[in-house]
Short mmCIF file of C-alpha atoms in Angstrom, two decimals:
data_model
loop_
_atom_site.label_atom_id
_atom_site.label_comp_id
_atom_site.label_asym_id
_atom_site.label_seq_id
_atom_site.Cartn_x
_atom_site.Cartn_y
_atom_site.Cartn_z
CA UNK A 1 198.85 42.55 55.12
CA UNK A 2 195.69 40.73 53.97
CA UNK A 3 192.23 42.05 54.71
CA UNK A 4 190.24 40.06 57.25
CA UNK A 5 187.02 38.74 55.63
CA UNK A 6 183.89 40.51 56.83
CA UNK A 7 181.93 38.41 59.32
CA UNK A 8 178.38 37.73 58.09
CA UNK A 9 175.51 35.93 59.78
CA UNK A 10 171.80 35.64 59.21
CA UNK A 11 168.66 33.53 58.82
CA UNK A 12 167.59 32.00 55.50
CA UNK A 13 164.03 30.61 55.16
CA UNK A 14 163.57 27.75 52.68
CA UNK A 15 159.91 27.85 51.60
CA UNK A 16 157.74 26.18 48.97
CA UNK A 17 154.78 23.88 48.53
CA UNK A 18 154.97 20.32 49.93
CA UNK A 19 157.38 17.89 48.29
CA UNK A 20 159.50 20.23 46.16
CA UNK A 21 162.78 19.14 47.79
CA UNK A 22 163.29 21.71 50.57
CA UNK A 23 164.64 19.19 53.10
CA UNK A 24 166.84 17.49 50.48
CA UNK A 25 168.26 20.92 49.62
CA UNK A 26 169.06 21.62 53.28
CA UNK A 27 170.76 18.23 53.74
CA UNK A 28 172.98 18.75 50.68
CA UNK A 29 173.95 22.27 51.71
CA UNK A 30 174.92 21.00 55.17
CA UNK A 31 176.73 17.97 53.75
CA UNK A 32 174.89 15.60 56.09
CA UNK A 33 171.43 14.26 56.74
CA UNK A 34 169.57 16.41 59.21
CA UNK A 35 166.07 16.96 57.83
CA UNK A 36 163.98 13.90 57.08
CA UNK A 37 162.79 13.30 53.54
CA UNK A 38 160.27 11.10 51.76
CA UNK A 39 158.29 11.28 48.54
CA UNK A 40 155.18 12.17 50.51
CA UNK A 41 154.01 15.75 50.93
CA UNK A 42 154.05 17.17 54.47
CA UNK A 43 156.95 15.00 55.64
CA UNK A 44 158.37 18.11 57.35
CA UNK A 45 156.10 19.33 60.18
CA UNK A 46 158.32 21.71 62.13
CA UNK A 47 160.68 24.53 61.30
CA UNK A 48 164.21 23.31 61.91
CA UNK A 49 167.46 25.24 61.79
CA UNK A 50 170.39 23.90 59.79
CA UNK A 51 173.51 25.93 60.58
CA UNK A 52 176.40 26.13 58.12
CA UNK A 53 179.54 28.03 59.08
CA UNK A 54 182.24 28.46 56.47
CA UNK A 55 185.01 30.87 57.34
CA UNK A 56 183.52 34.28 58.04
CA UNK A 57 180.00 33.34 56.88
CA UNK A 58 177.35 31.65 59.06
CA UNK A 59 174.10 30.89 57.24
CA UNK A 60 171.25 29.67 59.45
CA UNK A 61 168.79 27.85 57.20
CA UNK A 62 165.18 27.40 58.34
CA UNK A 63 163.63 24.28 56.78
CA UNK A 64 159.84 24.76 56.78
CA UNK A 65 156.76 22.57 56.26
CA UNK A 66 155.26 22.92 52.80
CA UNK A 67 152.53 25.55 52.55
CA UNK A 68 149.34 23.82 51.46
CA UNK A 69 145.63 24.51 51.09
CA UNK A 70 144.27 21.84 53.42
CA UNK A 71 143.53 23.63 56.70
CA UNK A 72 140.82 21.42 58.15
CA UNK A 73 142.81 19.73 60.96
CA UNK A 74 144.77 21.29 63.80
CA UNK A 75 147.97 19.65 62.51
CA UNK A 76 147.53 21.19 59.05
CA UNK A 77 146.84 24.62 60.56
CA UNK A 78 149.95 24.26 62.71
CA UNK A 79 152.12 23.43 59.67
CA UNK A 80 150.83 26.37 57.62
CA UNK A 81 151.27 28.77 60.55
CA UNK A 82 154.80 27.43 61.14
CA UNK A 83 155.80 27.87 57.49
CA UNK A 84 154.31 31.39 57.27
CA UNK A 85 156.03 32.50 60.49
CA UNK A 86 159.42 31.66 58.97
CA UNK A 87 159.00 34.50 56.46
CA UNK A 88 159.12 37.03 59.27
CA UNK A 89 162.44 38.07 60.78
CA UNK A 90 164.67 36.31 58.22
CA UNK A 91 167.39 37.94 56.16
CA UNK A 92 167.01 35.92 52.94
CA UNK A 93 164.16 33.78 51.53
CA UNK A 94 164.73 30.85 49.15
CA UNK A 95 161.52 29.93 47.31
CA UNK A 96 161.88 26.39 45.93
CA UNK A 97 159.81 25.32 42.91
CA UNK A 98 159.79 22.02 41.00
CA UNK A 99 161.02 22.39 37.41
CA UNK A 100 158.31 23.85 35.18
CA UNK A 101 155.45 22.43 37.26
CA UNK A 102 153.15 25.06 38.78
CA UNK A 103 150.23 24.28 41.09
CA UNK A 104 147.68 26.19 43.16
CA UNK A 105 149.93 25.64 46.17
CA UNK A 106 152.92 27.19 44.36
CA UNK A 107 150.63 30.16 43.69
CA UNK A 108 149.78 30.28 47.42
CA UNK A 109 153.50 30.48 48.30
CA UNK A 110 154.08 33.08 45.58
CA UNK A 111 151.37 35.26 47.11
CA UNK A 112 153.15 35.07 50.49
CA UNK A 113 156.70 35.69 49.25
CA UNK A 114 155.97 38.57 46.87
CA UNK A 115 155.57 40.84 49.90
CA UNK A 116 158.93 39.84 51.40
CA UNK A 117 161.01 43.00 51.61
CA UNK A 118 164.46 41.40 51.89
CA UNK A 119 166.48 39.46 49.31
CA UNK A 120 164.55 36.67 47.55
CA UNK A 121 166.14 33.75 45.67
CA UNK A 122 164.03 31.52 43.44
CA UNK A 123 165.55 28.01 43.33
CA UNK A 124 164.19 26.00 40.39
CA UNK A 125 164.81 22.47 41.66
CA UNK A 126 165.31 19.26 39.60
CA UNK A 127 166.37 21.43 36.66
CA UNK A 128 168.60 18.55 35.50
CA UNK A 129 165.48 16.41 34.98
CA UNK A 130 163.77 18.71 32.50
CA UNK A 131 163.80 16.67 29.30
CA UNK A 132 163.01 19.48 26.89
CA UNK A 133 165.29 22.35 27.93
CA UNK A 134 163.41 24.70 25.58
CA UNK A 135 160.54 24.56 28.14
CA UNK A 136 162.78 25.97 30.86
CA UNK A 137 163.60 29.44 29.51
CA UNK A 138 159.99 30.64 29.01
CA UNK A 139 159.14 29.32 32.49
CA UNK A 140 162.12 31.13 34.06
CA UNK A 141 161.06 34.33 32.26
CA UNK A 142 157.51 33.92 33.54
CA UNK A 143 158.76 33.35 37.11
CA UNK A 144 160.99 36.43 36.84
CA UNK A 145 157.98 38.49 35.74
CA UNK A 146 155.99 37.28 38.76
CA UNK A 147 158.84 38.06 41.17
CA UNK A 148 160.87 40.86 39.57
CA UNK A 149 163.02 41.31 42.68
CA UNK A 150 164.08 37.64 42.88
CA UNK A 151 167.37 36.14 41.72
CA UNK A 152 166.59 32.94 39.79
CA UNK A 153 168.90 29.91 40.13
CA UNK A 154 168.27 26.48 38.51
CA UNK A 155 169.54 23.75 40.88
CA UNK A 156 169.38 20.05 41.62
CA UNK A 157 169.10 19.51 45.39
CA UNK A 158 169.51 15.73 45.01
CA UNK A 159 172.57 15.86 42.73
CA UNK A 160 174.06 18.96 44.35
CA UNK A 161 174.17 20.82 41.01
CA UNK A 162 174.68 24.58 41.19
CA UNK A 163 174.34 24.70 44.99
CA UNK A 164 177.63 26.62 45.14
CA UNK A 165 175.96 29.44 43.14
CA UNK A 166 172.96 29.35 45.49
CA UNK A 167 175.17 29.48 48.58
CA UNK A 168 177.24 32.33 47.13
CA UNK A 169 174.06 34.38 46.56
CA UNK A 170 172.93 33.63 50.12
CA UNK A 171 176.33 34.70 51.55
CA UNK A 172 176.32 37.95 49.54
CA UNK A 173 172.88 38.84 50.92
CA UNK A 174 173.54 38.09 54.59
CA UNK A 175 174.04 41.08 56.87
CA UNK A 176 177.38 41.82 58.45
CA UNK A 177 177.58 40.73 62.07
CA UNK A 178 178.95 38.28 64.61
CA UNK A 179 178.00 34.61 64.41
CA UNK A 180 175.06 33.49 66.58
CA UNK A 181 176.14 29.85 67.01
CA UNK A 182 179.43 28.02 67.64
CA UNK A 183 181.01 27.02 64.32
CA UNK A 184 180.63 23.27 64.97
CA UNK A 185 176.89 23.44 65.77
CA UNK A 186 174.64 22.28 62.90
CA UNK A 187 171.11 22.55 64.34
CA UNK A 188 169.03 24.03 67.15
CA UNK A 189 167.08 20.79 67.58
CA UNK A 190 167.73 18.27 70.35
CA UNK A 191 169.01 14.76 69.71
CA UNK A 192 165.65 13.42 70.98
CA UNK A 193 163.82 15.44 68.32
CA UNK A 194 166.16 14.20 65.57
CA UNK A 195 165.73 10.57 66.73
CA UNK A 196 161.92 10.89 66.62
CA UNK A 197 162.08 12.41 63.14
CA UNK A 198 164.26 9.54 61.84
CA UNK A 199 161.74 6.95 63.05
CA UNK A 200 158.90 8.94 61.42
CA UNK A 201 160.83 9.13 58.15
CA UNK A 202 161.28 5.35 58.00
CA UNK A 203 157.57 4.80 58.67
CA UNK A 204 156.60 7.21 55.89
CA UNK A 205 159.04 5.63 53.45
CA UNK A 206 158.02 2.06 54.29
CA UNK A 207 154.28 2.52 54.16
CA UNK A 208 153.69 4.34 50.90
CA UNK A 209 150.01 5.07 50.44
CA UNK A 210 148.97 2.56 53.10
CA UNK A 211 149.13 4.98 56.00
CA UNK A 212 147.58 8.43 56.31
CA UNK A 213 149.40 11.22 58.11
CA UNK A 214 148.00 10.47 61.55
CA UNK A 215 151.25 9.15 62.99
CA UNK A 216 153.54 10.79 65.53
CA UNK A 217 156.67 9.60 67.31
CA UNK A 218 157.54 10.37 70.92
CA UNK A 219 160.94 9.53 72.46
CA UNK A 220 160.32 8.12 75.95
CA UNK A 221 163.94 7.32 76.79
CA UNK A 222 167.22 8.65 75.41
CA UNK A 223 170.12 7.55 77.58
CA UNK A 224 173.83 7.00 76.97
CA UNK A 225 175.14 4.01 78.93
CA UNK A 226 178.87 3.63 78.33
CA UNK A 227 179.28 3.49 74.54
CA UNK A 228 175.65 2.47 73.86
CA UNK A 229 172.80 4.91 73.30
CA UNK A 230 169.46 3.45 74.49
CA UNK A 231 166.47 4.97 72.68
CA UNK A 232 162.84 4.00 73.35
CA UNK A 233 160.38 5.41 70.81
CA UNK A 234 156.58 5.37 70.99
CA UNK A 235 154.73 5.47 67.66
CA UNK A 236 151.25 7.00 68.01
CA UNK A 237 148.48 6.15 65.55
CA UNK A 238 144.76 6.98 65.53
CA UNK A 239 143.22 3.56 64.84
CA UNK A 240 143.83 -0.11 65.59
CA UNK A 241 144.06 -0.90 61.86
CA UNK A 242 146.96 1.55 61.50
CA UNK A 243 148.77 -0.16 64.36
CA UNK A 244 148.52 -3.51 62.55
CA UNK A 245 149.88 -1.96 59.33
CA UNK A 246 152.94 -0.53 61.11
CA UNK A 247 153.70 -3.77 62.97
CA UNK A 248 153.24 -5.85 59.80
CA UNK A 249 153.05 -9.60 59.38
CA UNK A 250 154.76 -11.28 62.37
CA UNK A 251 156.31 -7.92 63.29
CA UNK A 252 158.38 -7.82 60.09
CA UNK A 253 157.60 -4.23 59.15
CA UNK A 254 158.31 -2.61 62.51
CA UNK A 255 161.54 -4.61 62.66
CA UNK A 256 162.60 -3.17 59.29
CA UNK A 257 161.60 0.38 60.36
CA UNK A 258 163.73 -0.07 63.49
CA UNK A 259 166.76 -1.40 61.60
CA UNK A 260 166.77 1.47 59.11
CA UNK A 261 166.20 4.15 61.78
CA UNK A 262 168.95 2.69 63.98
CA UNK A 263 171.45 2.79 61.10
CA UNK A 264 170.81 6.49 60.51
CA UNK A 265 170.89 7.23 64.24
CA UNK A 266 174.29 5.57 64.63
CA UNK A 267 175.63 7.71 61.79
CA UNK A 268 174.09 10.93 63.18
CA UNK A 269 174.97 10.40 66.86
CA UNK A 270 178.28 8.56 66.26
CA UNK A 271 177.36 5.90 68.83
CA UNK A 272 176.11 2.34 68.88
CA UNK A 273 172.31 2.52 69.29
CA UNK A 274 169.87 0.11 70.92
CA UNK A 275 166.45 1.12 69.61
CA UNK A 276 163.12 -0.13 70.95
CA UNK A 277 159.85 0.74 69.21
CA UNK A 278 156.27 0.49 70.49
CA UNK A 279 153.00 1.33 68.73
CA UNK A 280 150.06 2.81 70.64
CA UNK A 281 146.57 3.85 69.51
CA UNK A 282 145.55 7.39 70.57
CA UNK A 283 142.39 8.38 68.73
CA UNK A 284 142.05 11.88 67.26
CA UNK A 285 145.46 13.22 68.31
CA UNK A 286 146.06 15.05 65.00
CA UNK A 287 143.00 17.26 65.55
CA UNK A 288 143.46 17.73 69.31
CA UNK A 289 145.40 20.91 70.04
CA UNK A 290 146.28 19.87 73.59
CA UNK A 291 147.59 16.49 72.41
CA UNK A 292 149.59 18.24 69.66
CA UNK A 293 151.19 20.60 72.20
CA UNK A 294 152.21 17.64 74.36
CA UNK A 295 153.90 16.12 71.26
CA UNK A 296 155.97 19.23 70.67
CA UNK A 297 153.75 21.15 68.25
CA UNK A 298 154.06 24.10 70.58
CA UNK A 299 153.22 27.03 68.29
CA UNK A 300 149.45 26.41 68.26
#
């Protein structure tokens, strides 16, 4: 008679400064694209659960916005508050850092996580891209001295290197208990939320440094008609000039944003998608707490 594996379940916060690869890490652990990614800091604005159930273990990952020093706008305050709140009531914390780089914002995260009482894992991301490996060991030793209770794991979120070790450490540290979610559920977020995030990702990837962060996406219609999913998305910007940038010459840019978002939506929702995009100017929304609440930034 074989022993039945012990059922384990718990929450795992993925924290770090902006742009260290937290969302990429979540996507690779889940084996599918859920969290949006771009090279720009602050791509992630909300906490989002990514649920992975394997046998007796259910790990509920919380992807968080990057903790950063800029607190001057309501949107920035919201993101910092959201990231900090994830450190409460979780069973394991993964602190993601970028190779041997260390910034003031990494220090800010360090100061938050050193008071975490539960298990702490330090994931040194992009370890495969460190050219001089002799730089890595002293840095790992320094990190270990800063966080003596942490388990240190070098990983590559993008390449998937060593994620099995990371997941094993997570599983070992999760409390025993029944699973909170059905085993086929991968997130707590609605399809409308995921659709809006995909459109925002394509805008951020397309526009490089041309567009500041004052863009938001609101899904006005999300309706399945037979085999076709009709999605109408409104892109909010703060100034007329930003609207022109998103639309592009003869509408070329918004067309490309739509094509790329639709492709990802069809893969995520497993349906043919008809996507319509509009751009609207709404001045000052990113510093207007009421406007932010209406756009789903509800924790203000």
